XYZ file of C-alpha atoms in Angstrom:
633
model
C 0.000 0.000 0.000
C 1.219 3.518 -1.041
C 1.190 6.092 1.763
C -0.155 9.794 0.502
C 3.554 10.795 0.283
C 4.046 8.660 -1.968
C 6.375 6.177 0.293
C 5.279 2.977 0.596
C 4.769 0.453 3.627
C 7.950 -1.800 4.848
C 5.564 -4.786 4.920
C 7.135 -7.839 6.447
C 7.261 -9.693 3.316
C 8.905 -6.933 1.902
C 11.656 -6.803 4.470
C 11.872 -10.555 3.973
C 12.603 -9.915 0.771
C 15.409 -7.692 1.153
C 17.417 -10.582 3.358
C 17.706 -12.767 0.466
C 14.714 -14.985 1.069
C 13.010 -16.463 -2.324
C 9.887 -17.755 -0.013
C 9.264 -15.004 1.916
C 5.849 -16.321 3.140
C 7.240 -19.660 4.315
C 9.777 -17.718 5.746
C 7.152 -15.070 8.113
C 5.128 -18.192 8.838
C 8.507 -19.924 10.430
C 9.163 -17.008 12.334
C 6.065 -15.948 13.283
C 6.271 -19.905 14.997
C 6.994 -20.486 18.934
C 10.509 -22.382 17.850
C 11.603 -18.854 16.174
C 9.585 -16.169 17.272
C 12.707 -14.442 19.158
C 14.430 -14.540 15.854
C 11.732 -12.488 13.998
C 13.024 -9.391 15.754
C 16.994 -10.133 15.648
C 18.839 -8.267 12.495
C 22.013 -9.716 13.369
C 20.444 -13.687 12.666
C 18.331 -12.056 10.146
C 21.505 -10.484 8.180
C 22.815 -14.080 9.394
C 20.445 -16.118 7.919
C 20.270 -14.235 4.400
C 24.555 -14.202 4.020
C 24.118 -17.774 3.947
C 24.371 -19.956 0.645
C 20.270 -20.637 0.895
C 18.526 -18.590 3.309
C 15.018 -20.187 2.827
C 17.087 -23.452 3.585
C 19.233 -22.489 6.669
C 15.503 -20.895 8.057
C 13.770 -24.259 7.755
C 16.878 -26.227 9.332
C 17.104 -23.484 12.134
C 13.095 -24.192 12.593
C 13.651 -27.774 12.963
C 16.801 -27.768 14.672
C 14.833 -25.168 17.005
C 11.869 -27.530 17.068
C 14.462 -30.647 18.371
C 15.466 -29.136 21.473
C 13.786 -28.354 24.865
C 12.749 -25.095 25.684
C 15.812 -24.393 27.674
C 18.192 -25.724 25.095
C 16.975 -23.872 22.441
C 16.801 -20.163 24.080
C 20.348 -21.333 25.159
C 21.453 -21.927 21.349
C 19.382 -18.606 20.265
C 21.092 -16.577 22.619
C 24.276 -18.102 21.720
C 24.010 -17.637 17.941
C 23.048 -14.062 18.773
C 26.155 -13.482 21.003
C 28.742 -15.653 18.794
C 29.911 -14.837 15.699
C 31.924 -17.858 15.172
C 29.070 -20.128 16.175
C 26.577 -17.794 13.878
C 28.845 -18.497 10.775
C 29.263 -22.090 11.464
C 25.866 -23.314 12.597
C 24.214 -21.361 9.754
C 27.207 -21.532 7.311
C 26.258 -25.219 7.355
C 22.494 -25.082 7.915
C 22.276 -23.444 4.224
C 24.800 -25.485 2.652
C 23.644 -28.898 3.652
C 20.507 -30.243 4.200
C 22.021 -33.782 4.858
C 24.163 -32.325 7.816
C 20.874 -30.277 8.849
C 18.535 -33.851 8.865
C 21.627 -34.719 11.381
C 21.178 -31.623 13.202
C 17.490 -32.316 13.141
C 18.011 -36.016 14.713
C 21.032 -35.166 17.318
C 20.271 -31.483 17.988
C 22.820 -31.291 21.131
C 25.768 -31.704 18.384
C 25.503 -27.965 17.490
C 27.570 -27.839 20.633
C 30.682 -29.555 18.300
C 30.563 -26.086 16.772
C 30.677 -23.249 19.782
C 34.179 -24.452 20.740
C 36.424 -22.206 18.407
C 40.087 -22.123 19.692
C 43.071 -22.105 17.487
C 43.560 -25.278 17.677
C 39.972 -26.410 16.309
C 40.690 -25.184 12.915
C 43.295 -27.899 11.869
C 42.236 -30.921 13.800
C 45.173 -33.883 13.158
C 44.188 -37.131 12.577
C 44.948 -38.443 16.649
C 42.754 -35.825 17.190
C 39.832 -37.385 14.631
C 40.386 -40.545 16.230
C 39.982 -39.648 19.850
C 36.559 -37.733 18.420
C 35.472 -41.012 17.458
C 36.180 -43.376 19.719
C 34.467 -41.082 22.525
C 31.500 -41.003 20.204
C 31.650 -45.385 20.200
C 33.079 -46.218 23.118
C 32.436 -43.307 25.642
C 29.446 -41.953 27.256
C 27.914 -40.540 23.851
C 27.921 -44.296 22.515
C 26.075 -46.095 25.337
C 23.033 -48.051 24.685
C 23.399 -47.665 20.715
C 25.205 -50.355 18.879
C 28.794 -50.029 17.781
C 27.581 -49.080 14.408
C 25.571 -46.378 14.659
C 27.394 -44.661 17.527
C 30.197 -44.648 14.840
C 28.053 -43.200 11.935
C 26.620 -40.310 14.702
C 30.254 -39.637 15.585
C 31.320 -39.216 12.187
C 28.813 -37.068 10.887
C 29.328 -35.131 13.898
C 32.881 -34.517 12.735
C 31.667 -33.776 9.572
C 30.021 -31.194 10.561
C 33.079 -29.683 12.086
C 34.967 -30.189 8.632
C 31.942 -28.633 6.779
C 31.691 -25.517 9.185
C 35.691 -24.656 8.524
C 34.891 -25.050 4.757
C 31.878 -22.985 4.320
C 33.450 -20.073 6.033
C 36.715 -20.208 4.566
C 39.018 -20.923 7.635
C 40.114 -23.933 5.647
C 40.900 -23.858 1.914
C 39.743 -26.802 -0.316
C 42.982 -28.668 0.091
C 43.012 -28.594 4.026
C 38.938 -29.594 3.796
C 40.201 -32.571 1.471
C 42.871 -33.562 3.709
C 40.742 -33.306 6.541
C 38.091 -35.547 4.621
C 40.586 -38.254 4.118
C 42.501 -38.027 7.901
C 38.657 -38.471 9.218
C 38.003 -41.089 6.788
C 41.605 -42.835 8.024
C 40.243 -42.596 11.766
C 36.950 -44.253 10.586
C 38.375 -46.904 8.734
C 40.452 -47.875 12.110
C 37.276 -47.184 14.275
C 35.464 -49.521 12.071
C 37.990 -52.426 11.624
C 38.287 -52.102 15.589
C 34.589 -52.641 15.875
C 35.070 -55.702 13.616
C 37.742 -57.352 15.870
C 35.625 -56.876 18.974
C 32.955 -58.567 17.670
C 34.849 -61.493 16.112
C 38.359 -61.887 18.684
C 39.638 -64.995 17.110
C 39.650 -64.012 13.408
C 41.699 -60.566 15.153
C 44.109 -62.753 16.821
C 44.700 -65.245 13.954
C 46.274 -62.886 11.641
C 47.792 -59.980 10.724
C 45.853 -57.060 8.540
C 46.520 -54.046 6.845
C 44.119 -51.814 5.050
C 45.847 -49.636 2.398
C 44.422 -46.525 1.632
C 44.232 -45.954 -2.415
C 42.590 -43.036 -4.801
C 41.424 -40.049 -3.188
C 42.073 -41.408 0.582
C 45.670 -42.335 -0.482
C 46.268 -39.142 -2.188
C 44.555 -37.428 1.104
C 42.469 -35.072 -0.993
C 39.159 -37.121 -0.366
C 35.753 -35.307 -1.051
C 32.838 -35.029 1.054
C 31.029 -38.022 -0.630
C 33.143 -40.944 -2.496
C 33.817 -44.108 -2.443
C 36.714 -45.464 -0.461
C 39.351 -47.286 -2.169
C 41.341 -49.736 -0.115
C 43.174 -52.713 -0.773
C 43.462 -55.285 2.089
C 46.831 -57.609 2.562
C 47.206 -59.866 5.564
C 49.979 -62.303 6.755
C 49.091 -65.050 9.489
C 49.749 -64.272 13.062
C 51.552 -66.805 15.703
C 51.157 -70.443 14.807
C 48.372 -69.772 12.279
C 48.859 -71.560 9.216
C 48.403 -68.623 5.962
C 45.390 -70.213 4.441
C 43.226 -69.911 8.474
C 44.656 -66.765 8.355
C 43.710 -65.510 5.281
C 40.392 -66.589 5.678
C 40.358 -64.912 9.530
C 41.218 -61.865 7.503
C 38.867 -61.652 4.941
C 35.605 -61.878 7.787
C 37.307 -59.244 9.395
C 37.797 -56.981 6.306
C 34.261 -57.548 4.944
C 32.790 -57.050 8.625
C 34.600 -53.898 8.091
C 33.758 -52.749 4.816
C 30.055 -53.371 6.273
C 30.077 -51.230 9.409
C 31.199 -48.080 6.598
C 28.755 -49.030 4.125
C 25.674 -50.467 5.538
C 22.443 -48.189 5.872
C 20.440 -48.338 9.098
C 18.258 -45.510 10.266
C 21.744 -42.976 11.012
C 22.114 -43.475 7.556
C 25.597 -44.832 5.640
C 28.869 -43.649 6.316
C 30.487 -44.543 2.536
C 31.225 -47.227 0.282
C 34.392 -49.099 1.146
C 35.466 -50.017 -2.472
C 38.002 -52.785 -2.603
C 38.089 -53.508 -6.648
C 41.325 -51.645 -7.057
C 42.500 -55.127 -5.539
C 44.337 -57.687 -7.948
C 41.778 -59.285 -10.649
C 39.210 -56.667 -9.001
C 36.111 -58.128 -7.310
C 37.112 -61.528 -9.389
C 40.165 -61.935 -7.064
C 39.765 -62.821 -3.427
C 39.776 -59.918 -1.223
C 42.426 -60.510 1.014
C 46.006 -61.526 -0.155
C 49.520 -62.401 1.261
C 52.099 -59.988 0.434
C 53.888 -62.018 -1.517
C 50.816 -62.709 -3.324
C 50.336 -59.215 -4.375
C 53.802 -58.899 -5.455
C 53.621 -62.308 -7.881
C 50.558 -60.402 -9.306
C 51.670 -57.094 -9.794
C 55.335 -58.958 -11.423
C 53.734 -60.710 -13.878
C 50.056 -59.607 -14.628
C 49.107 -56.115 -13.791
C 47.850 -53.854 -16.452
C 49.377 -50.065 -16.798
C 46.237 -48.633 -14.856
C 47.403 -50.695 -11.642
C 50.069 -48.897 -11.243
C 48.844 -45.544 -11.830
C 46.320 -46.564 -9.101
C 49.258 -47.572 -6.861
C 51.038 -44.467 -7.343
C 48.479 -43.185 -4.300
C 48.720 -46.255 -1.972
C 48.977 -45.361 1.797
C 48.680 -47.630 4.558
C 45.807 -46.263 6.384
C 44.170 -49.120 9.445
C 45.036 -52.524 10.602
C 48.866 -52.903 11.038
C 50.824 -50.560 10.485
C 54.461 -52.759 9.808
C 52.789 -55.134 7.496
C 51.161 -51.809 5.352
C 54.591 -50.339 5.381
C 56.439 -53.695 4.058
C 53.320 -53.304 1.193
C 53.946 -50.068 0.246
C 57.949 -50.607 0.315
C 57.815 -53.338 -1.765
C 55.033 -52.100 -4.794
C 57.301 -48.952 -4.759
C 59.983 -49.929 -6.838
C 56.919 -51.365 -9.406
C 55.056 -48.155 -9.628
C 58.138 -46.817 -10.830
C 59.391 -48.887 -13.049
C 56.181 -48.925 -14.961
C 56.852 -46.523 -17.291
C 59.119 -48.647 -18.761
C 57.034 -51.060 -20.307
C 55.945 -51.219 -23.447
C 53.289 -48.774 -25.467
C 53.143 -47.259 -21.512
C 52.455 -43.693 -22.251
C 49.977 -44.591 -25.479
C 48.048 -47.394 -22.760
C 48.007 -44.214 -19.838
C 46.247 -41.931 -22.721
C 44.199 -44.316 -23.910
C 42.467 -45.586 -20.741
C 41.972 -41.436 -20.850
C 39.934 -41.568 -23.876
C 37.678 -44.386 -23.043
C 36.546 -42.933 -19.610
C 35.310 -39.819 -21.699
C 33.879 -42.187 -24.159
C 32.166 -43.697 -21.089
C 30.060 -40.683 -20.174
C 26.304 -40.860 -21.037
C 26.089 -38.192 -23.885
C 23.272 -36.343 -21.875
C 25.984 -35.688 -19.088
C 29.455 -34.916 -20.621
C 28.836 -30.840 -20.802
C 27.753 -31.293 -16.749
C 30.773 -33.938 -15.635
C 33.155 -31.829 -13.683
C 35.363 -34.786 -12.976
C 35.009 -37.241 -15.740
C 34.592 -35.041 -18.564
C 36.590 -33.209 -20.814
C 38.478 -29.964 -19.139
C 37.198 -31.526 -15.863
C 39.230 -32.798 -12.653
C 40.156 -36.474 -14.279
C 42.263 -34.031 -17.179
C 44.178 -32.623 -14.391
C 44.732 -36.015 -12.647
C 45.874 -37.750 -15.431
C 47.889 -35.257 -16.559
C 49.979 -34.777 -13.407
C 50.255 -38.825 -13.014
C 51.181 -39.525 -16.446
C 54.359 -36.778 -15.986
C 55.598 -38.217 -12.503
C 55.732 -41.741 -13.715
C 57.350 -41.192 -16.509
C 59.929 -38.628 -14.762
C 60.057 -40.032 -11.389
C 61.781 -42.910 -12.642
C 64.673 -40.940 -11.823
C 63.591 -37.490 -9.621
C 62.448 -38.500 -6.546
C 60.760 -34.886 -5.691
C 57.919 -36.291 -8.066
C 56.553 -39.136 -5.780
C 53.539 -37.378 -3.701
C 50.703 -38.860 -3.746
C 48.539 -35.613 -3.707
C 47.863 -34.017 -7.398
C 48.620 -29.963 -6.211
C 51.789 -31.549 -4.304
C 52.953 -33.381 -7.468
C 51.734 -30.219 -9.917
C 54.048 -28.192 -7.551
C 56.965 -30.341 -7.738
C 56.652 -30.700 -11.759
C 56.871 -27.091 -11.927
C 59.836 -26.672 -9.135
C 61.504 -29.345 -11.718
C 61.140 -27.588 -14.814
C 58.659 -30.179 -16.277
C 55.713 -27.790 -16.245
C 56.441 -24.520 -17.168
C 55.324 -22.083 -14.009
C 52.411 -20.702 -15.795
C 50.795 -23.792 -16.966
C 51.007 -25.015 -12.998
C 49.454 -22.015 -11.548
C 46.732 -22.339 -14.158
C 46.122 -25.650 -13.238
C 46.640 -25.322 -9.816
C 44.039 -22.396 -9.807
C 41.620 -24.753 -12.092
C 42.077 -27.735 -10.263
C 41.207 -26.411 -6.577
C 38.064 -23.974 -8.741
C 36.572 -27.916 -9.698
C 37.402 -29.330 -6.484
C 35.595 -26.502 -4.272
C 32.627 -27.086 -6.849
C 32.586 -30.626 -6.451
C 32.626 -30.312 -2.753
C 29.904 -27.948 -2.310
C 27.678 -30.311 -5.054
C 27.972 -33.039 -2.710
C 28.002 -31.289 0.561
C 24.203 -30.763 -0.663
C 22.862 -33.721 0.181
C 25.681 -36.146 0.957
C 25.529 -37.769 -1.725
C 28.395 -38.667 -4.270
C 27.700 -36.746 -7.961
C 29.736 -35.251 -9.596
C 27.564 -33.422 -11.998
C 26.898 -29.447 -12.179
C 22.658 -28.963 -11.494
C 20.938 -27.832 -13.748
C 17.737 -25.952 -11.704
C 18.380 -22.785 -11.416
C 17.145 -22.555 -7.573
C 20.187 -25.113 -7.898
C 22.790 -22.783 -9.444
C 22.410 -20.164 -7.435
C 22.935 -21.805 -4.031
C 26.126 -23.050 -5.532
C 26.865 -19.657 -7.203
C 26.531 -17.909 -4.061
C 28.342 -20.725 -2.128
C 31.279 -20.209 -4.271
C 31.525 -15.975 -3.799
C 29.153 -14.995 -6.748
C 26.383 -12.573 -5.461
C 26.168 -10.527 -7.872
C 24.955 -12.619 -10.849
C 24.993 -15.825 -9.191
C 23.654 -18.409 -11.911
C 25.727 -16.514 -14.808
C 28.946 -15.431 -12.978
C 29.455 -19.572 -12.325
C 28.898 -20.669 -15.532
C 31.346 -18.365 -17.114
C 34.052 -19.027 -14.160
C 33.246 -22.773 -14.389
C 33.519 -22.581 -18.469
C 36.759 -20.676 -18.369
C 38.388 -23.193 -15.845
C 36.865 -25.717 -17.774
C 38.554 -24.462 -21.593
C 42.253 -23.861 -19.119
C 42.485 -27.663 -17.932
C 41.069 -28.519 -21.679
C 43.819 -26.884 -22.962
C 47.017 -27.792 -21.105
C 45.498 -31.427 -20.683
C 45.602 -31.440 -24.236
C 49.528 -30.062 -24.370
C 50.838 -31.934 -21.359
C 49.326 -35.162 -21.491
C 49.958 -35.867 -25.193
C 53.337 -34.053 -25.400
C 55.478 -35.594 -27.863
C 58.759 -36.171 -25.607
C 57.201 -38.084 -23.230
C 57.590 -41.336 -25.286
C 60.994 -41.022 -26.008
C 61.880 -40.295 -22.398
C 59.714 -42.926 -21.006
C 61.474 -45.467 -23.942
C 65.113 -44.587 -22.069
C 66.455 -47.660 -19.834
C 66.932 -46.443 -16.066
C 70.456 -46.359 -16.613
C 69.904 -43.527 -19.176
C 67.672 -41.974 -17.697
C 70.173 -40.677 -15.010
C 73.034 -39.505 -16.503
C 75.847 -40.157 -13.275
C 79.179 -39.676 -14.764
C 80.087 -43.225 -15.055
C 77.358 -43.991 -16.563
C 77.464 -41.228 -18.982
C 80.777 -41.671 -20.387
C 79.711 -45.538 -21.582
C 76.914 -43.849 -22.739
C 78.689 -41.287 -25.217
C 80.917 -43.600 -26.317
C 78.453 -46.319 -27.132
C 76.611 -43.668 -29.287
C 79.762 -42.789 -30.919
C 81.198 -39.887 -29.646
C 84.923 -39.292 -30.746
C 85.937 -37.275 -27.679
C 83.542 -38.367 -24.512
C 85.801 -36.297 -22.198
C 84.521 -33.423 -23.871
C 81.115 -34.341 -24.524
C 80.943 -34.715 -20.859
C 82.176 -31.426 -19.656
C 79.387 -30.212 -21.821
C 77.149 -31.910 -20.023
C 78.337 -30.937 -16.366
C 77.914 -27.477 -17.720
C 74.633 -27.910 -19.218
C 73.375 -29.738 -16.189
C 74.717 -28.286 -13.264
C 73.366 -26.048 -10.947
C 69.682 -25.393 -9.543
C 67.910 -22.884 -12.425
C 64.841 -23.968 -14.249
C 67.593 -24.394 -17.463
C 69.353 -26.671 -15.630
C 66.758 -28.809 -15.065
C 64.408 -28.668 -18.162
C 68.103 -29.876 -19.612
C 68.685 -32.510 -17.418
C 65.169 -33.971 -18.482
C 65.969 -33.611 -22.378
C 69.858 -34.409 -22.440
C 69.284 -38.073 -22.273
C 66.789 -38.074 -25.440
C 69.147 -35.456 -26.970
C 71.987 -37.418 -26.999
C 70.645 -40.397 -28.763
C 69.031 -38.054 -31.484
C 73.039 -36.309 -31.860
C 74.131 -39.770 -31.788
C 72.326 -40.192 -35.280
C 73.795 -37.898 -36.688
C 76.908 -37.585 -38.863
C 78.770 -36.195 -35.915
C 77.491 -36.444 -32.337
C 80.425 -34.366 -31.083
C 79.721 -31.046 -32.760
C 76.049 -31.431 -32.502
C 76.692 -31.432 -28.444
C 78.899 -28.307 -28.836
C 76.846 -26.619 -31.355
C 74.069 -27.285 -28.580
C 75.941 -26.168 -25.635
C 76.861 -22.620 -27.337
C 72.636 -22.043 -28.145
C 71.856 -22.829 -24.807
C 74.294 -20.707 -22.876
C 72.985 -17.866 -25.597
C 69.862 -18.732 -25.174
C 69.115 -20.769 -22.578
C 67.032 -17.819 -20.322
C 65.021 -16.847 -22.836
C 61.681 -18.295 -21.830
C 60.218 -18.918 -25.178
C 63.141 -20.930 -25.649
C 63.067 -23.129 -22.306
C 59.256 -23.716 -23.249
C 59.964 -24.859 -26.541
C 62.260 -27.103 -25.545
C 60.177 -28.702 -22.926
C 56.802 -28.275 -24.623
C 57.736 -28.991 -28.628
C 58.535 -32.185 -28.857
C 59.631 -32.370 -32.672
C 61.065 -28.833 -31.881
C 63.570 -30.194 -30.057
C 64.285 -33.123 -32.176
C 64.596 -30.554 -35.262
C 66.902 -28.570 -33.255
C 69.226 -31.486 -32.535
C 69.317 -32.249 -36.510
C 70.347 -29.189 -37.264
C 73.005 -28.487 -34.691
C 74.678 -31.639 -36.247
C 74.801 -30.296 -39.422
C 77.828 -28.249 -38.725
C 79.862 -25.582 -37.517
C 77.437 -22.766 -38.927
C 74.362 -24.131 -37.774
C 74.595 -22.252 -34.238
C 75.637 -19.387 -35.460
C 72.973 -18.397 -37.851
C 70.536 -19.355 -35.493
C 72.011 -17.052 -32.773
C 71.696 -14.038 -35.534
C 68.121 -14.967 -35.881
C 67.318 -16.791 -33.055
C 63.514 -16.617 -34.151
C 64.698 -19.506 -36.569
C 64.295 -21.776 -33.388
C 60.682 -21.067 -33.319
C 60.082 -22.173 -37.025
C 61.583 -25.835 -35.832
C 58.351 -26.410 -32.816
C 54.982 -28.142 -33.089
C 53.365 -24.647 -33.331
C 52.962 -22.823 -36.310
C 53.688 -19.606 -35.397
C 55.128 -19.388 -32.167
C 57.570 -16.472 -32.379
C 60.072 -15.380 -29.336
C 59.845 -11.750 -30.320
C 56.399 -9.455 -29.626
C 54.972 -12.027 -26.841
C 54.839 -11.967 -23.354
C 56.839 -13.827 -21.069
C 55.370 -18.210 -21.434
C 57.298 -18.863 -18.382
């Protein structure tokens, strides 16, 4: 109604309005309720309430939540929200973000006291500290009277909650909310196997167990809803003769895998996946060591070692996993050395795109093209084919690795903090998805009610719906693109084709080298390659990568010796110029071009240091000039 004046009435709808609710009636009904009625009046939950990712949402999980409690308890928690900031952020952070961890809230109201504590200490909580979490929640005073089960799944949503509180309001960044995911999931995993050898003593006592962590829980950058990969190996304990044992083991492991993954009325925990296990679910789940080993010798496929590059002993004994992880180590890096390696890596690529239903590709943030597999892969394929020989490539966490590829001169600086940015953009996206509902997807939504929730859970408040489609898109086109240059670059075969022994280039080793490829003077030859090799710049390294392949291609040649010089004078002219450190790296028959010519003779360097833009015309890339472009490094 217009007022004579021409000003109109601040009608409670209206007002309701202006807080960012989309159902303003629901929302004047709720707090015009008993539950909320001392809300109705409070701007500060009010401005609360509509900063959160879903007002309308955190309002009906705030009613219910409200509706849980005593009369007591809930003025206590009103009052509370209304004096704590911390607590108001949290508790509401969460209550618009997830309605799974709300229907928890909802069911086990007191547990909004996991979130009023908020010391320094709270916002990194280690993995001793996950596990003493949860064993007070199945073996203390909060689990009595429930079964071991349950009183596990309460205490681990309860900790989820924390995690999800920290992650909504920024205090922890998407790779301390995935480590977090996977230390909690580590502490589960032992909760639940310890559960399993209270209820069946014997099979505990007959043998020895180890659960090894694999995928995302290996790599510890887990997400909020996923399977689990483990694989299980066991050795017999005491006098117990290794087929008892085995069979001890395997109860225990599948009791465990069902306290995770079985549904009762507090819901599921996750899916303990064991079919990263040799011959998958065909094989039996539980093996020897020495088992594994005779498997992974003489019939795994290229993808089992990718998948082992991330193995982690995570439960069960802790010796045994170690001896596992010792003794697969030396196979997961010697894997690049078998045959058609790098083609089989990017192949298995191709068919998991292929694999996506057609109606989903444009919304698959980690299968599909430009989406979080594309980084994966990419960073994999690189450190087992270079950490043959450079052990600063063996993390088992993808930003860790990216980071290290860079540091080595493998991935020029650029491309890494593109990815890096892309990677942790899809990850946060994939998180908040999934935080949703608890429930594993992977998939952008398509409602728009949908889209904005996640737009404004990701910073976009603007233009919510539209500003995440174009951020998404152009993260999307940036992993796309240096998937497609990384992961298919040409010198990756002929480095992963080089025996270990030339891989490395030690001195010894060297020398036989040059003068098994013909090399008239290896003396020389080598004090070009001290000086091409030594020392800690991004040159250095980016050489100490190619020098092997190099070498072979002047080897070919009608004189190795000056093609090595000719090489040696470029680089020192040339060598930090970062067109030319990129091209080298990046241009695969660019750097084989370069070697031919070098070999032709004495005049080859020196017209190309005149016009060093010749080097260009040699590369992959038609184009690509040194001169007029900015900095690629």
């Amino acid at each position: 109604m217009a007022l004579p004046s021409g000003r109109r009435v601040d009608s409670p709808l209206s007002r309701l309005v202006r807080y960012g609710f989309t159902d303003a009636a629901t929302a004047e009904r709720l707090l015009s309720g008993e539950a909320l009625s001392a809300v109705r009046s409070d701007p500060v939950l009010l401005d609360a309430l509509g900063a959160s990712a879903d007002p309308d949402q955190a309002l009906r999980a705030l009613d219910s939540l409200a509706e849980a409690l005593d009369p007591v308890e809930r003025q206590t928690l009103l009052t509370t929200l209304t004096a704590s900031k911390p607590l108001r952020d949290r508790l509401l952070g969460v209550l618009g973000a997830s309605e799974g961890l709300a229907e928890h809230l909802a069911r086990h109201p007191r547990d909004w006291h996991s979130l009023l504590t908020y010391e320094s200490a709270d916002l990194h909580p280690t993995l001793d500290e996950f596990e003493r979490a949860l064993a007070e929640g199945v073996w203390g005073e909060a689990g009595e009277g429930v079964p071991r089960p349950d009183a596990l799944r309460t205490a681990y949503r309860r900790a989820l909650l924390g995690i999800a509180a920290r992650d909504v309001c920024g205090t922890a960044d998407v790779v301390q909310t995935a480590a977090e995911l996977a230390d909690l999931a580590t502490a589960t995993l032992r909760a639940a196997l310890e559960i399993a050898a209270e209820e069946q003593p014997l099979d505990a006592a007959a043998c020895r167990l180890a659960v090894i962590g694999m995928g995302k829980c290996g790599g510890r950058e887990l997400n909020y809803v996923s399977d689990v990969d483990v694989i299980f190996v066991a050795e017999s304990s005491g006098d117990t003769d290794e087929g008892a044992a085995l069979r001890a083991a395997t109860r225990l492991a599948a009791r465990m895998m069902r306290v995770c993954s079985e549904t009762t009325g507090e819901g599921a925990i996750w899916p303990v996946d064991a079919n990263l296990r040799p011959e998958g679910r065909n094989g039996p789940l539980v093996r020897t060591l020495a088992s594994h080993l005779a498997y992974y010798q003489r019939w795994a496929k290229t993808w089992e070692f990718q998948a082992l590059l991330k193995a982690r002993p995570v439960a069960g004994d802790a010796g045994l996993g170690q001896e596992y992880c010792a003794a697969v180590a030396p196979l997961v890096w010697q894997a690049a050395q078998r045959e058609n390696f790098v083609t089989d890596v990017q192949q298995m690529r191709r068919r998991v795109v292929d694999a996506i239903p057609a109606a989903e590709v444009e919304r698959e943030l980690k299968l599909g093209p430009g989406g979080l597999r594309d980084v994966e892969f990419s960073v994999q394929l690189l450190q087992l084919v270079h950490g043959r020989t450079d052990e600063t490539l063996r993390s088992a966490t993808t930003l860790d690795a990216l980071a290290a590829l860079a540091a080595g001169g493998y991935v020029g600086r650029a491309d890494a903090a593109a990815m890096d940015a892309a990677y942790r953009f899809l990850r946060t996206l994939e998180h908040r998805i999934q935080l949703w509902k608890l429930r594993r997807t992977h998939l952008l939504p398509e409602s728009a009610p949908e889209l904005r929730r996640l737009g404004r859970e990701m910073g976009f408040r603007s233009e919510p719906v539209a500003e995440l489609r174009k951020e998404w898109r152009r993260h999307s086109r940036e992993v796309r693109r240096l998937h497609e240059k990384l992961f298919y670059r040409p010198l990756l075969d002929a480095v992963a084709g080089l025996a270990p022994g030339e891989a490395h280039l030690s001195p010894e080793a060297a020398r036989e080298r040059l003068e098994a490829l013909g090399y008239a003077d290896p003396g020389a030859a080598l004090r070009h390659l001290e000086a091409l090799t030594a020392g800690m710049s991004r040159k250095a390294a980016i050489q100490r990568t190619l020098l092997p392949v190099l070498l072979g291609w002047f080897g070919d040649s009608a004189d190795p010796d000056a093609g090595l010089l000719n090489f040696r004078k470029v680089s020192d002219a040339l060598g930090k110029t970062p067109w030319y450190l990129r091209l080298l790296r990046d241009e695969g028959a660019a750097a084989e071009n370069l070697a031919r010519v070098l070999s032709a003779g004495r005049l080859a360097p020196d017209l190309l240091l005149r016009a060093p833009e010749a080097v260009a015309l040699l590369g992959d890339e038609q184009g690509l000039q040194p001169r007029g472009r900015a900095p690629l490094e």
